[in-house]
Amino acid sequence: MKKFINAVEDVENEMLEGMCYAHPDKVERLEGTDVIVRTQKKEGKVAIISGGGSGHEPAHAGFVGKGMLDAAVPGAIYTSPAPDQILEAINAADAGKGVLMVVKNYSGDVMNFEMAADMADDIEVEEVITNDDVAVDNKEDRRGVAGTIFVHKIAGAKAEAGASLAEVKAVAEKVIANTRTMGAALKPSTIPAAGKPGFELADDEMEIGIGIHGEPGISREKLQPANAIVDELLSHILGDDVDFEGAEVAVMVNGSGATPLMELYLMNKRVHDVLTEKGIKIAKTFVGNIMTSIDMAGASISLLKLDDEMKELLNAPADTVAFTQD
Amino acid sequence: MKKFINAVEDVENEMLEGMCYAHPDKVERLEGTDVIVRTQKKEGKVAIISGGGSGHEPAHAGFVGKGMLDAAVPGAIYTSPAPDQILEAINAADAGKGVLMVVKNYSGDVMNFEMAADMADDIEVEEVITNDDVAVDNKEDRRGVAGTIFVHKIAGAKAEAGASLAEVKAVAEKVIANTRTMGAALKPSTIPAAGKPGFELADDEMEIGIGIHGEPGISREKLQPANAIVDELLSHILGDDVDFEGAEVAVMVNGSGATPLMELYLMNKRVHDVLTEKGIKIAKTFVGNIMTSIDMAGASISLLKLDDEMKELLNAPADTVAFTQD
């Protein structure tokens, strides 16, 4: 295992410290916890929190800030955060109008976030569960992956604009209903404490439909040209139950941590060409390492079918460590 | 070679297209060239251009936009751009107040940028050469590496504020005089057309002082903990000829393309701790994949000793693909 780390048990802590040191104007660590909150808390708005296992940086702490999240709860790497940590985040983030939890659909995450919500007696807490990964057939089992960041952005802008908890939850659910993602991996990730890759791929193989923790995909295939991979991912996304025909969409081409921008932009060219050919209008595109999988070499494509409300909120200002726009 | 690419000869072109498709509000390709320019050209200001071989994304095209560059000239991967392309950038970027070329110190880059400047008869062109890599002893041979982006940011803000070509050049030279960088690599990069890594590192080895094209460093050592690596890089930077004692600095912890944010933030903790211990004040920190080396696993640390002017310009607004602040 070749990584810039010290003791494997210190990775999460040192990473969080290093992030807060880098951006003291934006984020800070809630004392005695692993919770990352805004340095400048905004009162009188619905608070939005998210979280899950570490290893997906910049998600989720990198999206704490104006117009997106109020707190992030990172667990150990690829491990759900404990309910007491989530409760700390709920208590710290609440600004008098209730808390929306944006939870990716993993059983441990859902269980622990819901336990924390039950423990938060005096605060109104609502939950949405993201499930954008079309690689899983059974909809109830679909994992929350990169498309979760669309929820952070759009629900975050709605909350920042002063909407009620019910309104913020409603737009978050609308984003979830209209977001579909699928990914592919060329090389697995290595959890520091494990010291070796989570799975193996031969030099000429790729995994289509990979999960963000290396969960098996829908097929293991011979490595294909990027265009063929993009076409396969898009065929699953466009063939799912959101009707993208003639729609206006947001696109996310997301890297898994070890895939350089060069390749992600190259993939985006194909995404653009295929969608344009199909008459799908691209309103906004995000390319980068957004929801990563430690040092996996891989990428995912997400499409969000927009309406006027979601489009306006997607274009609203945000100021976070990992995403800023006027 | 496992990459998301199509034909190796199409990588640069498809990447540039994909970038422009992703950010049509910010950048566009100058027709018939590889030059990336601002979608919204600003007249009546000094123009700043930069460039060099591709493979360092988001550098340099990702820094084209308000408050930074006016044009970027990407060559083929790890290959200097041709003079005619640079001349196209000069002609397109010039907005009536002359052009500053920010060139990294590689003989091919310097030669070709200077040839282009000579060809630009009617436009006043000045040049600065970045040379922040302290891994090279002989100062004339020092390479321009990640610290180059400090020049883009600070000179870019000066130009945006309406300064003259001489003033913009002067502040760029001040940044160069006060910036020092050093990097380390854990795994080499692979140029697509080569199909195999540019050098070899054993499973337990790292290269200290690596160049951004894989140029040999100052030592090949057994892999050390991150803190020891940071300490070694900082000892070279702080031991060089900029007096950082008691200074206020900007920090950049830069990834080489395949190193995840997790590790870069972890390194930043150590950078913060060491500098703080030494009484060096950190005014601003940048952490991310900024000046990459295709898919190299590696990182560099840059320090810029600030004065009031540089600090103010560093904090001025910017709006580019890869860096935005209010």
XYZ file of C-alpha atoms in Angstrom:
652
model
C 0.000 0.000 0.000
C 1.504 3.325 -1.087
C -0.210 6.276 0.503
C 0.681 9.571 2.125
C -0.456 8.503 5.594
C 0.924 7.989 9.069
C -0.584 5.385 11.405
C -3.646 3.850 9.745
C -5.778 4.555 12.806
C -5.062 8.283 12.534
C -6.070 8.803 8.907
C -9.609 10.114 9.434
C -8.640 12.398 12.291
C -5.600 13.865 10.544
C -7.575 14.379 7.353
C -10.350 16.267 9.154
C -7.834 18.409 11.000
C -5.997 19.184 7.782
C -9.218 20.172 6.071
C -10.272 22.520 8.847
C -6.787 24.053 8.958
C -6.989 24.689 5.229
C -10.384 26.395 5.307
C -10.897 27.995 8.733
C -13.153 30.636 7.174
C -15.580 27.973 5.985
C -15.549 24.891 8.208
C -14.653 23.875 11.704
C -14.789 20.726 13.740
C -17.339 20.524 16.494
C -15.199 20.118 19.566
C -14.864 16.572 20.840
C -16.566 15.101 17.774
C -15.888 14.245 14.140
C -18.670 16.571 13.009
C -17.790 19.345 10.553
C -19.942 22.475 10.742
C -19.980 25.877 9.106
C -17.684 28.377 10.763
C -20.437 30.944 10.288
C -23.678 29.374 11.405
C -26.760 30.921 9.856
C -29.726 31.152 12.221
C -33.382 31.001 11.281
C -33.110 28.572 8.400
C -33.719 24.883 7.902
C -30.473 23.031 8.556
C -29.285 20.266 6.250
C -26.899 17.575 7.376
C -25.397 14.641 5.561
C -22.651 12.129 6.163
C -21.590 8.547 5.955
C -18.330 6.694 5.899
C -15.166 8.631 5.121
C -13.225 7.955 1.939
C -15.517 9.908 -0.374
C -13.817 13.275 -0.040
C -14.684 16.024 -0.762
C -18.077 14.505 0.130
C -19.540 15.365 2.473
C -17.568 17.833 4.591
C -16.356 19.649 1.480
C -19.950 20.691 0.807
C -20.554 22.272 4.194
C -21.072 25.989 3.753
C -23.357 28.654 2.432
C -25.996 27.301 0.089
C -25.323 23.632 0.735
C -24.855 21.699 4.003
C -24.845 22.936 7.589
C -23.002 19.927 8.974
C -21.385 16.703 7.814
C -20.882 13.584 9.909
C -17.986 11.478 8.658
C -17.660 7.954 9.986
C -14.518 5.881 9.791
C -13.512 4.974 6.258
C -16.384 3.212 4.467
C -18.152 2.905 7.850
C -21.408 4.509 8.964
C -21.090 7.261 11.549
C -22.388 6.417 15.023
C -25.791 7.773 16.146
C -24.238 9.905 18.891
C -22.105 11.727 16.320
C -25.119 12.286 14.086
C -27.060 13.603 17.090
C -24.228 16.063 17.757
C -24.580 17.259 14.165
C -28.349 17.636 14.472
C -28.005 19.621 17.680
C -25.230 21.817 16.334
C -26.829 22.469 12.954
C -30.367 23.175 14.086
C -31.067 26.862 13.662
C -34.650 26.921 14.840
C -36.452 25.627 11.754
C -35.695 21.926 11.895
C -33.141 19.625 10.288
C -33.214 17.667 7.047
C -30.925 14.618 6.957
C -29.695 13.619 3.487
C -28.768 9.962 3.836
C -27.320 7.664 1.216
C -29.162 4.357 1.022
C -26.920 1.998 2.982
C -28.539 0.039 5.787
C -26.028 1.158 8.415
C -26.321 4.809 7.455
C -30.116 4.740 7.385
C -30.330 2.939 10.727
C -27.913 5.235 12.501
C -29.316 8.479 11.102
C -32.829 7.371 12.074
C -31.694 6.419 15.580
C -30.127 9.840 15.961
C -33.313 11.523 14.750
C -35.294 9.607 17.365
C -32.882 10.797 20.033
C -33.284 14.444 19.019
C -36.336 15.068 21.149
C -36.820 18.787 20.802
C -35.818 19.252 17.201
C -37.962 18.536 14.192
C -35.956 16.161 12.004
C -36.866 14.902 8.555
C -34.977 12.525 6.319
C -34.527 11.857 2.626
C -32.689 8.812 1.312
C -30.716 9.020 -1.921
C -30.738 6.017 -4.213
C -29.441 7.150 -7.574
C -27.338 4.108 -8.514
C -29.131 2.350 -11.371
C -26.648 -0.533 -11.273
C -28.916 -2.200 -8.729
C -32.125 -3.510 -10.250
C -34.270 -3.642 -7.123
C -35.163 -0.056 -6.397
C -35.343 -0.475 -2.633
C -31.745 -1.652 -2.577
C -30.382 1.104 -4.772
C -27.377 2.841 -3.261
C -26.929 6.551 -2.886
C -23.901 7.651 -4.871
C -22.620 10.806 -6.600
C -26.064 12.169 -7.409
C -26.433 12.823 -3.679
C -24.474 16.027 -4.248
C -27.281 17.363 -6.452
C -29.510 17.018 -3.375
C -27.017 18.936 -1.226
C -26.873 21.739 -3.772
C -30.539 22.113 -4.571
C -32.035 21.479 -1.130
C -29.243 23.630 0.304
C -30.206 26.553 -1.897
C -33.865 26.095 -0.976
C -33.015 26.171 2.733
C -30.734 29.166 2.293
C -33.633 30.999 0.642
C -35.718 30.567 3.801
C -38.023 27.710 2.852
C -39.750 25.569 5.471
C -38.602 22.079 6.424
C -41.455 20.579 4.423
C -40.542 22.632 1.366
C -36.852 21.739 1.608
C -37.703 18.068 2.006
C -40.066 18.212 -0.956
C -37.466 19.628 -3.313
C -34.871 17.139 -2.030
C -37.291 14.331 -2.845
C -37.891 15.788 -6.273
C -34.144 15.773 -6.948
C -33.876 12.175 -5.781
C -36.785 11.128 -7.979
C -35.093 12.658 -11.018
C -31.429 11.689 -10.502
C -29.820 8.568 -11.939
C -26.145 7.532 -11.756
C -23.929 4.710 -12.871
C -20.197 4.163 -12.506
C -17.321 2.044 -13.716
C -13.996 1.156 -12.122
C -10.611 0.421 -13.635
C -8.729 -0.113 -10.369
C -9.977 -0.857 -6.839
C -9.519 1.281 -3.746
C -7.469 0.361 -0.707
C -8.759 1.050 2.791
C -5.688 2.072 4.819
C -6.514 -0.248 7.711
C -6.941 -3.171 5.294
C -3.679 -2.489 3.494
C -4.736 -4.163 0.281
C -7.310 -3.518 -2.452
C -10.931 -4.354 -1.692
C -11.229 -6.458 -4.836
C -9.123 -7.426 -7.810
C -9.344 -6.479 -11.444
C -7.073 -7.967 -14.080
C -4.932 -5.592 -16.138
C -7.389 -5.773 -19.012
C -10.614 -5.713 -16.982
C -13.074 -3.130 -15.774
C -16.139 -3.320 -13.547
C -19.331 -1.728 -14.862
C -21.847 -0.594 -12.246
C -19.367 -0.420 -9.394
C -20.506 0.925 -6.024
C -18.650 3.695 -4.222
C -17.257 1.215 -1.711
C -16.269 -1.255 -4.415
C -19.554 -3.150 -4.312
C -19.736 -5.467 -7.325
C -21.322 -4.001 -10.422
C -23.464 -5.550 -13.091
C -20.670 -6.914 -15.228
C -16.954 -7.414 -15.376
C -15.748 -6.797 -18.890
C -12.643 -6.362 -20.975
C -11.465 -2.762 -20.863
C -13.203 -0.722 -23.565
C -12.518 2.683 -25.082
C -13.902 5.561 -23.020
C -16.680 6.242 -25.496
C -17.948 2.682 -25.251
C -17.906 2.890 -21.452
C -19.791 6.183 -21.471
C -22.316 4.760 -23.914
C -22.891 1.743 -21.685
C -23.324 3.831 -18.534
C -25.667 6.243 -20.310
C -27.723 3.403 -21.780
C -28.511 2.188 -18.263
C -29.258 5.685 -16.980
C -31.425 6.671 -19.932
C -33.102 3.253 -19.958
C -34.242 3.582 -16.365
C -37.591 4.966 -15.222
C -36.920 8.704 -15.513
C -38.077 9.933 -18.901
C -35.163 12.034 -20.102
C -36.528 12.424 -23.631
C -36.476 16.069 -24.631
C -35.603 17.031 -21.062
C -33.199 19.609 -19.715
C -30.602 18.005 -17.466
C -27.680 18.615 -15.153
C -24.699 16.353 -15.809
C -22.099 15.175 -13.330
C -18.983 13.317 -14.480
C -17.477 12.233 -11.206
C -14.040 10.765 -10.552
C -13.378 8.071 -7.984
C -10.235 9.630 -6.536
C -7.367 8.412 -8.684
C -8.786 9.307 -12.092
C -7.326 12.534 -13.446
C -9.390 15.412 -14.794
C -7.974 14.673 -18.233
C -9.999 11.467 -18.429
C -13.109 12.948 -16.836
C -13.217 15.810 -19.342
C -12.651 13.353 -22.160
C -15.628 11.337 -20.917
C -17.688 14.509 -20.679
C -17.163 15.126 -24.380
C -18.858 11.836 -25.122
C -21.633 12.496 -22.612
C -22.245 15.857 -24.281
C -22.227 14.376 -27.772
C -24.585 11.516 -26.918
C -27.078 13.672 -25.024
C -27.031 16.379 -27.696
C -27.605 13.776 -30.401
C -30.632 12.550 -28.447
C -32.070 16.046 -28.114
C -31.440 16.239 -24.355
C -30.456 19.762 -23.340
C -27.582 20.181 -20.881
C -28.193 23.095 -18.513
C -25.178 22.644 -16.272
C -22.228 20.271 -16.015
C -20.031 19.282 -13.077
C -16.757 17.464 -13.748
C -14.331 16.448 -11.029
C -13.610 14.302 -8.029
C -16.822 14.909 -6.101
C -17.927 11.602 -4.551
C -14.750 9.566 -4.492
C -13.822 6.078 -3.309
C -10.450 6.685 -1.667
C -7.954 5.924 -4.451
C -10.173 3.993 -6.807
C -9.582 4.654 -10.507
C -13.072 5.017 -11.840
C -15.802 7.399 -12.814
C -19.541 7.770 -12.691
C -22.054 9.679 -14.744
C -25.119 11.264 -13.142
C -28.045 12.889 -14.863
C -30.638 15.025 -13.121
C -33.783 15.879 -15.034
C -34.464 19.493 -14.195
C -37.541 21.628 -13.894
C -37.518 25.409 -13.465
C -37.334 25.264 -9.681
C -34.447 22.797 -9.562
C -32.585 24.672 -12.296
C -32.829 27.968 -10.461
C -31.678 26.404 -7.189
C -28.807 24.613 -8.933
C -27.602 27.978 -10.209
C -27.990 29.748 -6.853
C -24.838 30.887 -5.018
C -22.843 28.431 -2.942
C -19.656 28.856 -0.981
C -18.133 25.651 0.315
C -14.676 24.117 0.381
C -15.280 22.052 -2.741
C -17.828 24.098 -4.670
C -18.250 27.834 -4.961
C -20.310 29.877 -7.372
C -21.625 33.415 -7.375
C -2.348 1.037 -19.330
C -5.819 1.490 -17.821
C -7.346 4.819 -18.679
C -10.672 6.237 -19.752
C -9.462 7.191 -23.224
C -10.191 6.425 -26.851
C -7.412 6.587 -29.482
C -4.242 7.898 -27.837
C -3.842 10.563 -30.502
C -7.241 12.028 -29.641
C -6.740 12.483 -25.887
C -5.770 16.162 -25.842
C -8.437 17.195 -28.314
C -11.230 15.254 -26.633
C -10.197 16.562 -23.211
C -10.270 20.185 -24.393
C -13.634 19.694 -26.051
C -15.032 18.078 -22.933
C -13.789 20.922 -20.772
C -15.324 23.588 -22.981
C -18.603 21.660 -23.148
C -18.655 21.519 -19.345
C -18.048 25.233 -18.807
C -19.354 27.157 -21.811
C -20.027 30.183 -19.605
C -16.330 30.418 -18.711
C -14.086 29.058 -21.440
C -14.110 28.383 -25.136
C -11.698 27.085 -27.681
C -10.300 29.538 -30.178
C -11.512 28.158 -33.479
C -8.972 26.100 -35.372
C -6.489 26.085 -32.486
C -5.872 24.396 -29.152
C -6.005 27.744 -27.358
C -8.515 28.160 -24.523
C -9.809 31.689 -23.957
C -12.387 33.362 -21.743
C -15.902 33.204 -23.117
C -16.313 36.797 -21.948
C -13.244 38.717 -23.021
C -12.558 41.791 -20.929
C -11.224 44.736 -22.932
C -8.882 47.442 -21.696
C -6.819 45.308 -19.334
C -3.442 43.648 -19.461
C -3.898 40.109 -20.732
C -2.146 37.163 -19.090
C -1.478 33.934 -20.908
C 0.178 30.734 -19.784
C 0.552 27.238 -21.073
C 2.832 24.314 -21.631
C 2.415 20.620 -22.207
C -0.918 19.029 -21.373
C -1.204 16.516 -18.566
C -1.237 19.046 -15.731
C -4.992 19.641 -15.619
C -6.622 21.749 -14.339
C -3.463 23.781 -15.161
C -3.536 25.862 -17.169
C -6.872 26.063 -18.986
C -8.761 25.556 -15.717
C -7.443 28.905 -14.542
C -8.677 30.895 -17.516
C -11.328 33.330 -16.362
C -12.035 36.444 -14.384
C -9.165 37.384 -12.088
C -6.660 34.869 -13.447
C -5.693 34.002 -17.045
C -7.022 35.342 -20.323
C -5.794 32.416 -22.382
C -4.041 29.072 -21.983
C -2.025 27.287 -24.641
C -1.902 23.540 -24.072
C 0.635 21.532 -26.031
C 0.473 17.809 -26.514
C 0.943 15.828 -23.296
C 4.200 16.832 -21.613
C 5.161 18.699 -24.811
C 5.683 22.425 -25.322
C 3.040 24.194 -27.386
C 4.165 25.383 -30.810
C 4.948 29.084 -31.364
C 2.072 29.542 -33.808
C -0.399 28.376 -31.160
C 1.119 30.725 -28.591
C 0.906 33.567 -31.106
C -2.773 32.787 -31.575
C -3.207 33.101 -27.818
C -1.337 36.417 -27.721
C -3.442 37.831 -30.514
C -6.707 36.593 -29.057
C -5.982 37.645 -25.485
C -4.587 41.099 -26.143
C -7.117 43.670 -25.012
C -5.174 46.800 -25.819
C -2.795 46.961 -22.852
C -0.257 44.287 -23.736
C 0.246 40.645 -22.801
C 2.173 39.010 -19.971
C 3.302 35.447 -20.653
C 3.703 33.266 -17.544
C 6.071 30.518 -18.639
C 7.325 27.574 -16.628
C 11.081 27.155 -16.850
C 11.485 24.381 -19.399
C 13.757 25.085 -22.352
C 11.154 24.172 -24.969
C 8.448 26.285 -23.336
C 10.744 29.290 -22.928
C 12.009 29.049 -26.500
C 8.572 28.701 -28.052
C 6.907 31.421 -25.968
C 9.766 33.793 -26.803
C 9.543 32.964 -30.505
C 5.841 33.714 -30.405
C 6.456 37.007 -28.624
C 8.916 37.969 -31.345
C 6.298 37.190 -33.967
C 3.690 39.402 -32.272
C 4.750 42.593 -33.997
C 2.097 45.029 -32.932
C 1.463 43.825 -29.400
C 3.578 44.619 -26.376
C 4.525 41.266 -24.851
C 6.395 40.676 -21.625
C 7.427 37.402 -20.038
C 8.029 35.992 -16.586
C 9.532 32.559 -16.008
C 8.503 30.512 -12.985
C 11.165 28.412 -11.284
C 9.789 27.414 -7.893
C 11.103 23.832 -7.727
C 13.842 23.775 -5.085
C 14.695 20.159 -5.917
C 17.114 21.516 -8.513
C 20.211 23.089 -6.987
C 21.274 25.293 -9.867
C 18.825 28.163 -9.851
C 18.917 28.752 -13.598
C 17.771 25.202 -14.186
C 14.955 25.243 -11.666
C 11.661 24.083 -13.082
C 8.377 25.882 -12.842
C 5.896 23.712 -10.972
C 2.766 24.148 -8.824
C 3.769 27.556 -7.477
C 3.097 28.877 -10.968
C -0.574 29.019 -10.019
C 0.194 31.633 -7.359
C 1.492 33.780 -10.226
C -1.705 33.237 -12.208
C -3.809 34.247 -9.229
C -1.902 37.282 -8.040
C -0.839 38.736 -11.378
C -4.319 37.951 -12.662
C -5.925 39.986 -9.892
C -3.508 42.837 -10.531
C -4.394 42.871 -14.226
C -8.102 42.632 -13.485
C -7.748 45.709 -11.258
C -6.478 47.735 -14.209
C -2.726 47.799 -13.604
C -0.233 48.450 -16.396
C 1.816 45.724 -18.065
C 4.885 46.819 -16.118
C 2.970 46.677 -12.832
C 1.512 43.257 -13.580
C 4.934 41.947 -14.563
C 6.475 43.389 -11.401
C 4.035 41.672 -9.083
C 4.415 38.417 -11.021
C 8.173 38.618 -10.514
C 7.658 39.311 -6.837
C 5.538 36.168 -6.518
C 8.164 34.132 -8.342
C 10.917 35.483 -6.096
C 8.975 34.432 -3.006
C 7.580 31.033 -4.022
C 9.295 27.722 -3.349
C 7.963 24.220 -4.044
C 9.040 20.630 -3.674
C 7.259 17.379 -4.461
C 7.395 13.652 -3.933
C 6.023 10.761 -5.957
C 4.771 7.348 -4.925
C 3.792 6.111 -8.385
C 4.794 7.342 -11.865
C 2.521 8.731 -14.546
C 1.779 7.116 -17.885
C 1.658 9.173 -21.064
C -1.151 7.637 -23.152
C 0.941 7.518 -26.330
C 3.758 5.775 -24.454
C 1.464 3.216 -22.878
C 3.755 2.543 -19.926
C 4.989 4.477 -16.894
C 7.707 7.062 -17.452
C 9.867 5.561 -14.726
C 9.693 2.765 -12.182
C 9.386 2.818 -8.435
C 9.490 -0.326 -6.348
C 6.535 -1.093 -4.086
C 8.388 0.276 -1.079
C 10.031 3.275 -2.756
C 9.268 6.938 -3.245
C 11.015 9.698 -5.179
C 11.715 12.940 -3.319
C 12.036 16.077 -5.417
C 10.173 14.683 -8.419
C 9.448 16.975 -11.367
C 5.969 17.369 -12.800
C 6.907 15.302 -15.840
C 8.569 12.642 -13.744
C 12.016 14.221 -13.868
C 14.275 12.517 -11.318
C 14.322 14.080 -7.883
C 17.073 14.422 -5.342
C 16.726 11.009 -3.757
C 14.961 7.724 -4.046
C 14.097 6.445 -0.605
C 12.116 3.818 1.205
C 8.506 4.924 1.650
C 8.152 6.982 4.837
C 5.134 8.089 6.873
C 3.441 11.204 5.500
C 4.751 13.381 8.303
C 8.343 12.456 7.536
C 7.782 13.206 3.849
C 6.225 16.590 4.637
C 9.082 17.373 6.994
C 11.646 16.548 4.334
C 9.919 18.639 1.661
C 9.520 21.563 4.057
C 13.136 21.361 5.177
C 14.259 21.929 1.582
C 11.752 24.734 1.024
C 12.498 26.511 4.291
C 16.233 25.931 3.857
C 16.284 27.660 0.499
C 17.037 31.339 -0.056
C 13.660 32.868 0.835
C 13.665 33.894 4.485
C 10.366 32.508 5.772
C 11.182 33.182 9.429
C 8.303 35.034 11.063
C 6.681 35.506 7.658
C 3.088 35.267 6.584
C 2.631 32.672 3.847
C 0.230 31.088 1.426
C 0.373 27.286 1.385
C -0.430 24.974 -1.493
C -0.650 21.222 -0.996
C -0.971 19.980 -4.543
C -1.849 16.505 -5.753
C -0.296 14.907 -8.814
C -3.528 13.519 -10.244
C -4.019 10.127 -8.630
C -3.593 11.149 -5.002
C -6.927 11.552 -3.235
C -7.915 14.606 -1.201
C -7.822 12.421 1.917
C -4.041 12.216 1.715
C -3.572 15.841 0.702
C -5.578 17.087 3.687
C -3.667 14.743 5.964
C -0.418 16.228 4.647
C -1.788 19.718 5.180
C -2.248 18.977 8.871
C 1.466 18.356 9.168
C 2.320 21.413 7.077
C 0.139 23.510 9.364
C 1.637 22.032 12.515
C 5.247 22.476 11.387
C 4.785 26.039 10.148
C 2.841 27.043 13.251
C 5.510 25.549 15.479
C 8.090 27.649 13.620
C 6.084 30.840 14.051
C 5.205 31.105 10.364
C 1.695 32.472 9.902
C -0.564 30.840 7.313
C -2.767 33.406 5.573
C -4.376 31.120 3.028
C -4.217 27.456 2.077
C -4.993 25.673 -1.178
C -5.367 21.891 -1.158
C -6.208 19.873 -4.238
C -5.195 18.607 -7.620
C -3.981 21.876 -9.113
C -0.813 21.193 -11.128
C -1.030 17.491 -11.846
C 1.127 14.988 -13.707
C -1.487 12.908 -15.537
C -2.084 9.963 -13.181
C 1.004 10.239 -11.003
C 0.470 9.462 -7.307
C 2.349 12.242 -5.621
C 2.099 15.622 -3.992
C 3.977 18.862 -3.699
C 4.107 21.593 -1.114
C 4.465 25.239 -2.110
C 5.033 28.214 0.148
C 4.663 31.817 -0.942
C 6.003 34.480 1.390
C 3.393 37.223 1.277
C 3.440 40.964 1.650
C 0.342 43.140 1.903
C 0.011 43.587 -1.839
C 0.298 39.893 -2.652
C -2.051 38.958 0.180
C -4.735 41.346 -1.005
C -4.448 40.115 -4.589
C -4.529 36.492 -3.475
C -7.825 37.179 -1.740
C -9.348 39.101 -4.665
C -12.258 37.536 -6.546
C -11.642 34.924 -9.202
C -14.028 32.952 -11.351
C -12.466 30.150 -13.345
C -13.249 26.507 -13.994
C -10.939 25.266 -11.253
C -10.918 28.122 -8.758
C -13.660 30.520 -7.749
C -13.878 32.896 -4.831
C -15.958 35.965 -4.087
